[in-house]
Coordinates of C-alpha atoms in Angstrom, one line a residue:
Chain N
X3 CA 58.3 8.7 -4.5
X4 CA 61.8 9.8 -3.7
X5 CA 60.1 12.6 -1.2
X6 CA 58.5 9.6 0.4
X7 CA 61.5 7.0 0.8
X8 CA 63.2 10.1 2.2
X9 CA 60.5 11.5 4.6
X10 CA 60.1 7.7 5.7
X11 CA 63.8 7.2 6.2
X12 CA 63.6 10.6 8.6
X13 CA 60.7 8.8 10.4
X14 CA 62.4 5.2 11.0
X15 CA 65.5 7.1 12.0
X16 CA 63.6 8.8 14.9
X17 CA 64.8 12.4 13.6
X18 CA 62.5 15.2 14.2
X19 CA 59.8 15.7 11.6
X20 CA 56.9 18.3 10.3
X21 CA 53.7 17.4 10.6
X22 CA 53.0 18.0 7.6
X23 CA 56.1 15.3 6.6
X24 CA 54.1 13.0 8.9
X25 CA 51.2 13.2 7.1
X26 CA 52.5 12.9 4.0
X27 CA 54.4 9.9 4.3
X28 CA 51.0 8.1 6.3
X29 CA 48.9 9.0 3.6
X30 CA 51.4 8.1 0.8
X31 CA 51.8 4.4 2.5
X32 CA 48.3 4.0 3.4
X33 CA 47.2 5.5 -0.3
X34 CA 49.9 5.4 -2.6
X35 CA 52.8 3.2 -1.8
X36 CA 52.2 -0.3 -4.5
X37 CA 49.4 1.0 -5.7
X38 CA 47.4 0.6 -2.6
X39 CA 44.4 2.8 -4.1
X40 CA 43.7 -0.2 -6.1
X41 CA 42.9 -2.0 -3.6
X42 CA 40.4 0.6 -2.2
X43 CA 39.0 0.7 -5.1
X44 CA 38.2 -3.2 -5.8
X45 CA 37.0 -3.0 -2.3
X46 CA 34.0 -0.1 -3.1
X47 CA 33.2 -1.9 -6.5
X48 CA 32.9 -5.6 -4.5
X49 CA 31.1 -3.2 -1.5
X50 CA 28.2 -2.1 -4.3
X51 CA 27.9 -5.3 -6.2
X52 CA 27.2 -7.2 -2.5
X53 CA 25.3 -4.2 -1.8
X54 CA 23.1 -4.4 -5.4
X55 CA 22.7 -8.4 -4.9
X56 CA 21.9 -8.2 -1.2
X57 CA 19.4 -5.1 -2.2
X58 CA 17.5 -7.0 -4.6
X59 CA 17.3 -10.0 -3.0
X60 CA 16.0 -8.3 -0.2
X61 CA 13.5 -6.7 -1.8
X62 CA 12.2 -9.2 -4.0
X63 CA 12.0 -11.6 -0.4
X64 CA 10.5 -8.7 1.1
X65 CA 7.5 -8.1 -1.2
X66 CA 7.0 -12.0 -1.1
X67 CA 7.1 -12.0 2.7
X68 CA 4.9 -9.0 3.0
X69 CA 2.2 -9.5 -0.1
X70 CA 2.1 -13.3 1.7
X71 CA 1.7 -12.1 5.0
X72 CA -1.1 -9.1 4.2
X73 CA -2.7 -11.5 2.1
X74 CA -3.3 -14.0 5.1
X75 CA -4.4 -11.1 7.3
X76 CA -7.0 -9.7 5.2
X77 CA -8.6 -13.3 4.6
X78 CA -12.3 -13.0 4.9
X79 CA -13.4 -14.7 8.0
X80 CA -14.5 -18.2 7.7
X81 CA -12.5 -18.5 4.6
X82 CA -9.3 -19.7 5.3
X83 CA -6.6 -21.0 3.2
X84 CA -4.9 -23.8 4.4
X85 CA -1.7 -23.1 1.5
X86 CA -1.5 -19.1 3.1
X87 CA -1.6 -20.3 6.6
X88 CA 1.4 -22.7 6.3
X89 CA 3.0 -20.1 3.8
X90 CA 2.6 -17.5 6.7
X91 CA 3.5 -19.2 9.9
X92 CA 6.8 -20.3 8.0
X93 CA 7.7 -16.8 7.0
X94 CA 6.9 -15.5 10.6
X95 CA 9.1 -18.0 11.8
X96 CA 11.8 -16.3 9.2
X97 CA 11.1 -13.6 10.4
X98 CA 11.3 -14.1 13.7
X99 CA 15.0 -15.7 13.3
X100 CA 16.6 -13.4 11.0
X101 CA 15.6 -10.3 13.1
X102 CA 16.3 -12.0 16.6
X103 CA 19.6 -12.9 15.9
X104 CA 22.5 -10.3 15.3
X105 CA 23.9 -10.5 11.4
X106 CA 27.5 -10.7 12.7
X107 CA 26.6 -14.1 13.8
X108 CA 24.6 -15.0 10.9
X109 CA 26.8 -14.4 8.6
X110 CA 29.4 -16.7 10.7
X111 CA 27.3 -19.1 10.5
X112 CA 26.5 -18.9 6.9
X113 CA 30.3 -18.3 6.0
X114 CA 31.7 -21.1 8.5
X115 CA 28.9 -24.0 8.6
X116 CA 26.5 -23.6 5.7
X117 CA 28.7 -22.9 3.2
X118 CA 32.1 -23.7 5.1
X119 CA 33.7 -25.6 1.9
X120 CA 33.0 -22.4 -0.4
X121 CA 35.5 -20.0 -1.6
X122 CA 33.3 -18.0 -3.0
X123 CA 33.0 -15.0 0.3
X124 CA 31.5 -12.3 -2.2
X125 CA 28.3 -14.1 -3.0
X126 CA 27.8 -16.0 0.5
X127 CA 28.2 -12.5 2.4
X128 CA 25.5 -10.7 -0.4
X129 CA 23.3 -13.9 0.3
X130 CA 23.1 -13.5 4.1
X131 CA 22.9 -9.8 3.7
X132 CA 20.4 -10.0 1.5
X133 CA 18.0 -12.6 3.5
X134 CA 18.9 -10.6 6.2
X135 CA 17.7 -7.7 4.9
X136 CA 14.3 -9.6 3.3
X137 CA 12.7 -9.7 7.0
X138 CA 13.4 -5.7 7.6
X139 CA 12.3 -5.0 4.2
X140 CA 8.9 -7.1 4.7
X141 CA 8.4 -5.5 7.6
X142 CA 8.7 -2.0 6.0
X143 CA 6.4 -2.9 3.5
X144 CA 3.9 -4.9 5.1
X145 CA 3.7 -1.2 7.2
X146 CA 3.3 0.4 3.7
X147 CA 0.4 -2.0 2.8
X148 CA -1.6 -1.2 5.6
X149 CA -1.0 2.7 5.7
X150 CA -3.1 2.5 2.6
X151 CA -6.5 3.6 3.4
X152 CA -8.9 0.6 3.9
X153 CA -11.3 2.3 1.6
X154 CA -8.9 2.5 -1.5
X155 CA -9.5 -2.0 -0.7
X156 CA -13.3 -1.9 -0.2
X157 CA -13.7 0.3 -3.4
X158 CA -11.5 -1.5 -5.8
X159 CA -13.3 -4.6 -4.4
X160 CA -16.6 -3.4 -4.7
X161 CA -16.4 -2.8 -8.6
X162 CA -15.5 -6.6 -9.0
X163 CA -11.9 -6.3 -8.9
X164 CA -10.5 -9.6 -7.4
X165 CA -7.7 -9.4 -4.6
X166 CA -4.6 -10.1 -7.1
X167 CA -5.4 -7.0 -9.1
X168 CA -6.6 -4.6 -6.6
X169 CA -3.2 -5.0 -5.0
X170 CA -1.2 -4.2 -8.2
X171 CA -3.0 -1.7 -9.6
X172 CA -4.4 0.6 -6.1
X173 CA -2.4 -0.6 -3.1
X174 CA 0.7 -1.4 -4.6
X175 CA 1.3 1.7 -6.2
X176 CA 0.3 3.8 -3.6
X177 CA 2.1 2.0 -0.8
X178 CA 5.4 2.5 -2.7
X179 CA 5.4 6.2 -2.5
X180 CA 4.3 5.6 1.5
X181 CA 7.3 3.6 2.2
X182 CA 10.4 5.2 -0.2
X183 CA 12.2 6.9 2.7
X184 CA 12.4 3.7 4.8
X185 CA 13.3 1.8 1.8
X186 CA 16.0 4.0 1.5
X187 CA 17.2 3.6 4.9
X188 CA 17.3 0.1 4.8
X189 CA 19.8 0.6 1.5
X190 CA 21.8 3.2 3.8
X191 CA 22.0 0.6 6.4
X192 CA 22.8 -2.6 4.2
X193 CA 25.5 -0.7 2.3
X194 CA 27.4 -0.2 5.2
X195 CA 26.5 -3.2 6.6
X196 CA 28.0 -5.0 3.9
X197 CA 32.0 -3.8 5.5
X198 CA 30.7 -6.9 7.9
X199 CA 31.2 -9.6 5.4
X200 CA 34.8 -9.3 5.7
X201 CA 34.7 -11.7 8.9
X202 CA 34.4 -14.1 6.4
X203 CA 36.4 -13.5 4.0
X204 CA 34.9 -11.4 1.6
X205 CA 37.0 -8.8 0.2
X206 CA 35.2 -5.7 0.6
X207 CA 36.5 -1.9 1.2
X208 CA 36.9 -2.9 4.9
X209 CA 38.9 -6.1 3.8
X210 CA 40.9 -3.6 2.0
X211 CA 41.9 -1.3 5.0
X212 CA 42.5 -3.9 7.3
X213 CA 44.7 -5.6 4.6
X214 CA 46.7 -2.4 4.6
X215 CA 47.2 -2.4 8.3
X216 CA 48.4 -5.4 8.5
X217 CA 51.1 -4.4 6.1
X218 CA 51.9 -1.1 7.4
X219 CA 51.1 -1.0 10.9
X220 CA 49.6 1.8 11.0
X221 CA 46.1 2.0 11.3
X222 CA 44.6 5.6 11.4
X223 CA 44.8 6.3 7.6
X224 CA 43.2 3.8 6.5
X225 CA 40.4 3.5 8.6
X226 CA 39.7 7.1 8.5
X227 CA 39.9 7.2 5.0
X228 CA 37.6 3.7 4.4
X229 CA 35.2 5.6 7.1
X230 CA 35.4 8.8 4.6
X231 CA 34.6 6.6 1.8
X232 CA 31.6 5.1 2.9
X233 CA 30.5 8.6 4.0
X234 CA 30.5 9.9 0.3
X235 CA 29.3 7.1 -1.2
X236 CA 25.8 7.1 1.7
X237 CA 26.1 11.0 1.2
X238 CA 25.8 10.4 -3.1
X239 CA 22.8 7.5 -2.9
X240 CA 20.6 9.7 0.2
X241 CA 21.4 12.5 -3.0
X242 CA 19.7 10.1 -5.3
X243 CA 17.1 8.9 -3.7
X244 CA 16.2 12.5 -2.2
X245 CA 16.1 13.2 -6.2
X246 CA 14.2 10.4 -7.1
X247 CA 11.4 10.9 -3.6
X248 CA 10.9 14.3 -4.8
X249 CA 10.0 13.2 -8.8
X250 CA 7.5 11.1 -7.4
X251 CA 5.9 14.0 -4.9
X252 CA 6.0 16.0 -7.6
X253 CA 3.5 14.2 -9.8
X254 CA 1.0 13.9 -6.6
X255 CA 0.3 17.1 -7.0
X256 CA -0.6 17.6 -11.0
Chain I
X2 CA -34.0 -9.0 -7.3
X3 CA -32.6 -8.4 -3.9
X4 CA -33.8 -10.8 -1.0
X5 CA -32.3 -10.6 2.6
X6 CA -32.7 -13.3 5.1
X7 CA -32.5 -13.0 8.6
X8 CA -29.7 -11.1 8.1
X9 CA -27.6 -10.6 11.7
X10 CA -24.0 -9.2 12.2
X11 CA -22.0 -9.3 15.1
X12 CA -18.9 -7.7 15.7
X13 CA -17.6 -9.6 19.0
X14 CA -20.6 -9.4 21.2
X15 CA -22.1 -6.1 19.7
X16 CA -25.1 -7.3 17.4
X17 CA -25.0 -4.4 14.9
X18 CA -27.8 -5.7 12.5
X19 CA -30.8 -8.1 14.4
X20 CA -32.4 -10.5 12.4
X21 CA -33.0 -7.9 9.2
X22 CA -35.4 -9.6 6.4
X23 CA -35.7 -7.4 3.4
X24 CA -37.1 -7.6 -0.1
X25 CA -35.2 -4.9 -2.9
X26 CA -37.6 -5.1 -6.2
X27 CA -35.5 -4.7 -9.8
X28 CA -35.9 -0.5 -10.7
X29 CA -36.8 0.3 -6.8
X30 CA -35.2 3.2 -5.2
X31 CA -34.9 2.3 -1.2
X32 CA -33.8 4.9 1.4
X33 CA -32.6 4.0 4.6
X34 CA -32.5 6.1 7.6
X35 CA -32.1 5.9 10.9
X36 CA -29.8 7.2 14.0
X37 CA -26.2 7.2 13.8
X38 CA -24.9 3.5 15.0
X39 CA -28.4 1.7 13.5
X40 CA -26.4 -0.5 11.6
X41 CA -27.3 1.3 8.2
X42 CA -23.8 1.4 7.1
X43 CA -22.9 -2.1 8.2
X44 CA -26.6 -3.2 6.5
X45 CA -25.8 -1.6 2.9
X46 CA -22.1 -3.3 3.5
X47 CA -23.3 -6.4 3.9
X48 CA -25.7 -6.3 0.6
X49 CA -22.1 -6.6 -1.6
X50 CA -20.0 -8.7 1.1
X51 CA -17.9 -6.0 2.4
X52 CA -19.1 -7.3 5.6
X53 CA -19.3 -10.6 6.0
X54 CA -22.6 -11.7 7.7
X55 CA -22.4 -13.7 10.8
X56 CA -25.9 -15.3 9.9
X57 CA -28.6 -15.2 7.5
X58 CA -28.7 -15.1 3.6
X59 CA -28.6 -12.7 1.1
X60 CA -29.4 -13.8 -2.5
X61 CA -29.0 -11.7 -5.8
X62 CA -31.5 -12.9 -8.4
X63 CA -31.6 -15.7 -6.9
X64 CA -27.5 -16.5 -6.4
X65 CA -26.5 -16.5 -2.6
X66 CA -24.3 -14.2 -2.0
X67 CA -23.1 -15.6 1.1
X68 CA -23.0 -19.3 -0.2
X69 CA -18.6 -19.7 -0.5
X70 CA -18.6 -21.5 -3.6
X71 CA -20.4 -18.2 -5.2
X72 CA -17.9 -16.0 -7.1
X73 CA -17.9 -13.0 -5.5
X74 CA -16.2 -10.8 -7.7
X75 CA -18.4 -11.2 -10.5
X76 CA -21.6 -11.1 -8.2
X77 CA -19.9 -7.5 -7.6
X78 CA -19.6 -6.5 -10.8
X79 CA -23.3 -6.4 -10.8
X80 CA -23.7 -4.3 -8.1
X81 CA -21.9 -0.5 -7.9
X82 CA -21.2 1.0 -4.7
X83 CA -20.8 4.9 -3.9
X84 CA -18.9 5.2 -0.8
X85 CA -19.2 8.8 1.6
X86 CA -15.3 9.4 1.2
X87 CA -15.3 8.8 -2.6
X88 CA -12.5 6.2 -2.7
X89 CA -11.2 7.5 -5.2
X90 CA -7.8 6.2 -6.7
X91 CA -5.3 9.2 -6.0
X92 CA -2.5 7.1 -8.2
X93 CA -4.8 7.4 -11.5
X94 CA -6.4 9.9 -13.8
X95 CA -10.5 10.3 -13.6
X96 CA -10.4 8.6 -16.9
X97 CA -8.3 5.4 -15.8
X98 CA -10.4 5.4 -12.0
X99 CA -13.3 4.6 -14.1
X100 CA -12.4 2.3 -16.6
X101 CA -9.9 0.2 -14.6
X102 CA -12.6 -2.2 -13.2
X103 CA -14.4 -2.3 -16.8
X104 CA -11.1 -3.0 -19.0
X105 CA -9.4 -5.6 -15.8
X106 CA -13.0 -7.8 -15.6
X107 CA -13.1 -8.3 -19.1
X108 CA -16.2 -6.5 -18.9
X109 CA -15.4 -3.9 -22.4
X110 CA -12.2 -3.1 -24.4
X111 CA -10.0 -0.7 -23.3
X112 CA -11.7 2.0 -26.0
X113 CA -14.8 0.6 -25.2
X114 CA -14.4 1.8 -21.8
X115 CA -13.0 5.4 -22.6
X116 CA -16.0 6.0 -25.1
X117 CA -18.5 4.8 -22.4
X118 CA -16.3 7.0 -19.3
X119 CA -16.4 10.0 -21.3
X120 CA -20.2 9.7 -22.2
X121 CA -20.9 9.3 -18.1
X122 CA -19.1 12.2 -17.6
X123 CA -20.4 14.3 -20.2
X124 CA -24.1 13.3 -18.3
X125 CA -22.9 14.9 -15.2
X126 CA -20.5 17.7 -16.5
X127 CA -17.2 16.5 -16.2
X128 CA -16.0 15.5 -19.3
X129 CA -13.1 17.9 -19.4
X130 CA -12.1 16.6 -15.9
X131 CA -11.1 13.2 -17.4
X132 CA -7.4 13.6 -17.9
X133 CA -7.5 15.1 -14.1
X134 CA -6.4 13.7 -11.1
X135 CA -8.4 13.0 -7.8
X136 CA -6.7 15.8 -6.2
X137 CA -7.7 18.6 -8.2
X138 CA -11.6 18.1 -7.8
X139 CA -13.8 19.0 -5.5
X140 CA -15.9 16.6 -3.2
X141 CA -18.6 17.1 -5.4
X142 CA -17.2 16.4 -8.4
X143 CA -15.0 13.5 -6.9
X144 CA -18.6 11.8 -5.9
X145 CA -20.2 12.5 -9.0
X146 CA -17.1 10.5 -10.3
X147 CA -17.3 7.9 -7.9
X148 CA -21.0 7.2 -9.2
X149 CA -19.6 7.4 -13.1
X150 CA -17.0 5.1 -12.1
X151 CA -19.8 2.0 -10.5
X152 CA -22.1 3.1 -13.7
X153 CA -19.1 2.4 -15.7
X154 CA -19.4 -1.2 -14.9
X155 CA -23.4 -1.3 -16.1
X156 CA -24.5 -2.6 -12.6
X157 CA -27.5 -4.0 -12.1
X158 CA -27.9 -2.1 -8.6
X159 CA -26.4 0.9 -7.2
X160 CA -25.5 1.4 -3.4
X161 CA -24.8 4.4 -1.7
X162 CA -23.4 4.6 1.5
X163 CA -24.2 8.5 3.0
X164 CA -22.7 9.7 -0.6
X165 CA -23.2 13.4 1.0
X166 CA -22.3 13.2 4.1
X167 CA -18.9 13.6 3.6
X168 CA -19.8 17.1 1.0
X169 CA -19.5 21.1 1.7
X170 CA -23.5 22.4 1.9
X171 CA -23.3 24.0 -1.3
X172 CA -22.0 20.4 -3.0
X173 CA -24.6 18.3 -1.7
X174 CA -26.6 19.1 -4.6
X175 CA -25.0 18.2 -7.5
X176 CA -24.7 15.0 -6.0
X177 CA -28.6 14.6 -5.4
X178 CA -29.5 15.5 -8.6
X179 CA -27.1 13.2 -10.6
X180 CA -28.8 10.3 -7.6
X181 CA -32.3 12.0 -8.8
X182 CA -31.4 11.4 -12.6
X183 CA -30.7 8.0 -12.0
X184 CA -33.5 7.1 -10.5
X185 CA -35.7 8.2 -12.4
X186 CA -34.2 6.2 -15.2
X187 CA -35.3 2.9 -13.1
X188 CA -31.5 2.1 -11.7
X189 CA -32.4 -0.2 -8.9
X190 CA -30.9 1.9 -6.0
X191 CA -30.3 1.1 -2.2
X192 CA -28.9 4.8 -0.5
X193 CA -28.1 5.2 3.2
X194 CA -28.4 8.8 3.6
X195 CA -29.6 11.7 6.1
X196 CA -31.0 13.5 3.3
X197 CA -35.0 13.6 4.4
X198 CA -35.7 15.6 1.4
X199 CA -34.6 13.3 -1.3
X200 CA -35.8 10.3 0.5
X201 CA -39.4 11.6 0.5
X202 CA -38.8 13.2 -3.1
X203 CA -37.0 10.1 -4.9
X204 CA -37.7 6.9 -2.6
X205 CA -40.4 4.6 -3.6
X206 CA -39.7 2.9 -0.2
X207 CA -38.3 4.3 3.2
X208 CA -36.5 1.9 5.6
X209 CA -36.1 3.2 9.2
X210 CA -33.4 1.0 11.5
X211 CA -32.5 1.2 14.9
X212 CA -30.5 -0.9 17.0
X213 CA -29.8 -3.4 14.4
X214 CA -33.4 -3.9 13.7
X215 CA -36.0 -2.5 10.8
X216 CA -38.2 -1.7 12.4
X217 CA -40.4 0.4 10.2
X218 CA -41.1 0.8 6.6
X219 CA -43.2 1.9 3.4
X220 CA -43.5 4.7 0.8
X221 CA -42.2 8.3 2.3
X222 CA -45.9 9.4 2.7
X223 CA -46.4 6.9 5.5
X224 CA -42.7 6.6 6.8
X225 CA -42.9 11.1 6.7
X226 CA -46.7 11.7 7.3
X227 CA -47.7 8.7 9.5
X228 CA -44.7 7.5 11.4
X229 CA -46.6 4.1 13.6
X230 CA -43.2 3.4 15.4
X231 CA -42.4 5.1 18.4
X232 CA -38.5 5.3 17.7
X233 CA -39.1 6.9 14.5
X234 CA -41.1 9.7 15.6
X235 CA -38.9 10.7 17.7
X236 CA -36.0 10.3 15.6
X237 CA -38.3 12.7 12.6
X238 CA -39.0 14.8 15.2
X239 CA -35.3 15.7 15.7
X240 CA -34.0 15.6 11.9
X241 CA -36.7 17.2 10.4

């Protein structure tokens, strides 16, 4: 502390420093000084809680979207559901939207018109996100539904199985392990997509950083460090799900 | 027990199966042969709905098939089907391949199911196989499982779409003779094969089709030893 006010003094004063003094003093400001690190850390734990709802949420649209839209496709000619059709031209249109417009704006337009009179910047930013990341997701495993074989269909079928169950018990399962390392992707990408929803308000690690600058003017440390956090923390969950991929290769091959 | 009407399929403007009238008697064993691209695939698909005909009927003691308001899962559940690449499910045991249909139908109990699964495989020699994987067998023994697995379900027919085809030589004939067995036991059975020899062994009735239409058939003395059709002669004279 006293090293600091005195290295800082040196610095306003214009007399010749280390650059190792530099650094120092940077760091302790951007880290240290009123317990700045606090900050930081609120900042990862509001990141992964936007990041868990927005996850989920996409997900759970996801399936919906995809086990809707599959379901419509494989209709047996002549036998259309009126319900599914309506069901899927809406979620194309969903589709559609949320992947034709940038998230920057959507979120904008969430943060600023839909919900303009809410405070609440955590949970609007991990409900865009997470729509947002419902029409990638549906995508990914509408793609996973049809890698399946068309045979692993026709037999489950053929023994009387009706469409519902041949789904969860055959196609689902196997589809899963088809589409794990895009699923994990599309968690890389939304977790550090989720340093957007500061534009709104929502205070994230990003939030954190810029709050920082503000105060300090300087910018470089914090940055760099909220760019070395996210790093570790993607570098820690591609760990976990590399774990988790291999697990379920392994028992392919019992 | 099996009564096809007029049957014609049409994928776009290709007409795969012509105008195909055919009558399939309850413990009858039916071969049907024919060039590659006949339609004998599409044909035996048709039979259980995986292809939806473009015209004609197809009634199953008496129920038509094709008629919307039919249920067609449980119609199914009548009739087995043995598919050339298995179709196995690589997520599930052996044991749990075969008695997933029985157990989700309602069709047995769960132990029901396992007693019955483990008796089929005991018939064709793979009972200790039943805690295996799909992986770890070979294509014969993932076919003979394939046929345990429609048997599991007590069908009233079994159909086999080229169940060999897809087999090493020296694994064709375990197939065949677990087919042979069940025919002789009076399963009503419908096989699309290139097997000459068990169609003039085992068939009580040979079906020859060729551009979508039948255009010859009767036992495999007359279809083998006094081919009428012109097609067919020359289409024996190359297999055989």
């Amino acid at each position: 502390m006293e090293q600091f006010k005195a290295w800082q003094a040196l610095m306003i004063a214009g007399e010749p420093t280390t650059l190792w003094q530099q650094f120092y003093v940077r760091f302790y400001q951007a880290f240290i000084e009123n317990d700045r690190w606090q900050q930081y850390l609120n900042g990862v734990g509001t990141t992964l809680l936007v990041t868990a709802l927005a996850l989920t949420l996409g997900v759970v649209l996801g399936i919906i979207v995809a086990v809707v839209r599959t379901a419509h496709d494989q209709q047996r000619p002549g036998r259309h559901n009126v319900v599914l059709g309506v069901l899927n031209s809406i979620l194309k249109v969903y589709v559609t939207v949320i992947r034709g417009t940038p998230m920057m704006v959507q979120l904008m337009i969430m943060g600023f018109v839909i919900f303009s009179s809410s405070r609440d910047y955590v949970m609007v930013g991990a409900l865009t996100l997470g729509i947002n990341s419902g029409a990638y997701t549906a995508e990914i495993i509408r793609g996973g539904l049809m890698s399946v074989d068309a045979g692993q269909m026709e037999a489950g079928r053929s023994l009387g199985l009706n469409y519902a169950d041949t789904m969860r018990f055959i196609i689902v399962p196997q589809a899963i392990k088809a589409i794990l390392p895009a699923l994990g992707n599309e968690f890389i990408v939304l977790l550090k997509d989720t340093s957007l929803i500061s534009v709104i308000g929502g205070k994230e690690l990003l939030y954190a950083a810029r709050g920082v600058v503000s105060r300090t003017y300087e910018a470089m440390y914090p940055y760099i460090g909220t760019a070395i956090i996210y790093l570790l923390l993607v570098m820690l969950f591609t760990w976990l799900l590399d774990i988790f991929e291999r697990r379920l290769r392994a028992s392919d091959r019992r | 027990m099996i009564d096809v009407k007029n049957l014609t399929k049409r994928f776009g403007d290709l007409v795969v199966l012509d105008g195909i009238s055919e009558h399939i008697d309850k413990g009858e064993c039916v071969v049907v042969i024919g060039p590659s691209g006949s339609g004998k695939s599409t044909f035996l698909r048709c039979l259980n709905l995986l292809e939806t005909p473009t015209s004609g009927e197809i009634l199953f003691d008496g129920v038509s098939m094709t008629d919307p308001k039919t249920d067609i899962n449980k119609m199914r559940q009548k009739m087995g089907m043995v598919f050339q690449h298995f179709n196995l499910f690589p997520n599930m045991t052996i044991l749990r391949n075969i008695t997933l249909a029985p157990v989700r139908t309602g069709r047995m109990s769960k132990a029901q199911a396992e007693a019955k699964a483990l008796e089929l495989l005991e018939r064709v020699g793979l009972q200790d196989k039943a805690g295996s994987y799909p992986a770890q067998l070979s294509g014969g023994q993932k076919q003979r499982v394939a046929i345990v697995r429609a048997l599991c379900m007590e069908p009233e027919v079994l159909l086999f779409d080229e169940p060999t085809s897809a087999l090493d030589p020296e694994m064709v004939g375990e197939v065949l003779d677990v087919m042979k067995l069940l025919a002789h036991q009076g399963m009503t059975m419908v096989v699309v094969t290139h097997e000459m020899g068990f169609a003039r062994e085992v068939a009580h009735r040979v079906v020859f089709l060729d551009g979508g239409k039948l255009l010859e058939q009767g036992t495999p003395q007359q279809i083998f030893g006094a081919p009428n059709n012109e097609r067919l002669r020359s289409f024996l004279a190359k297999v055989l």
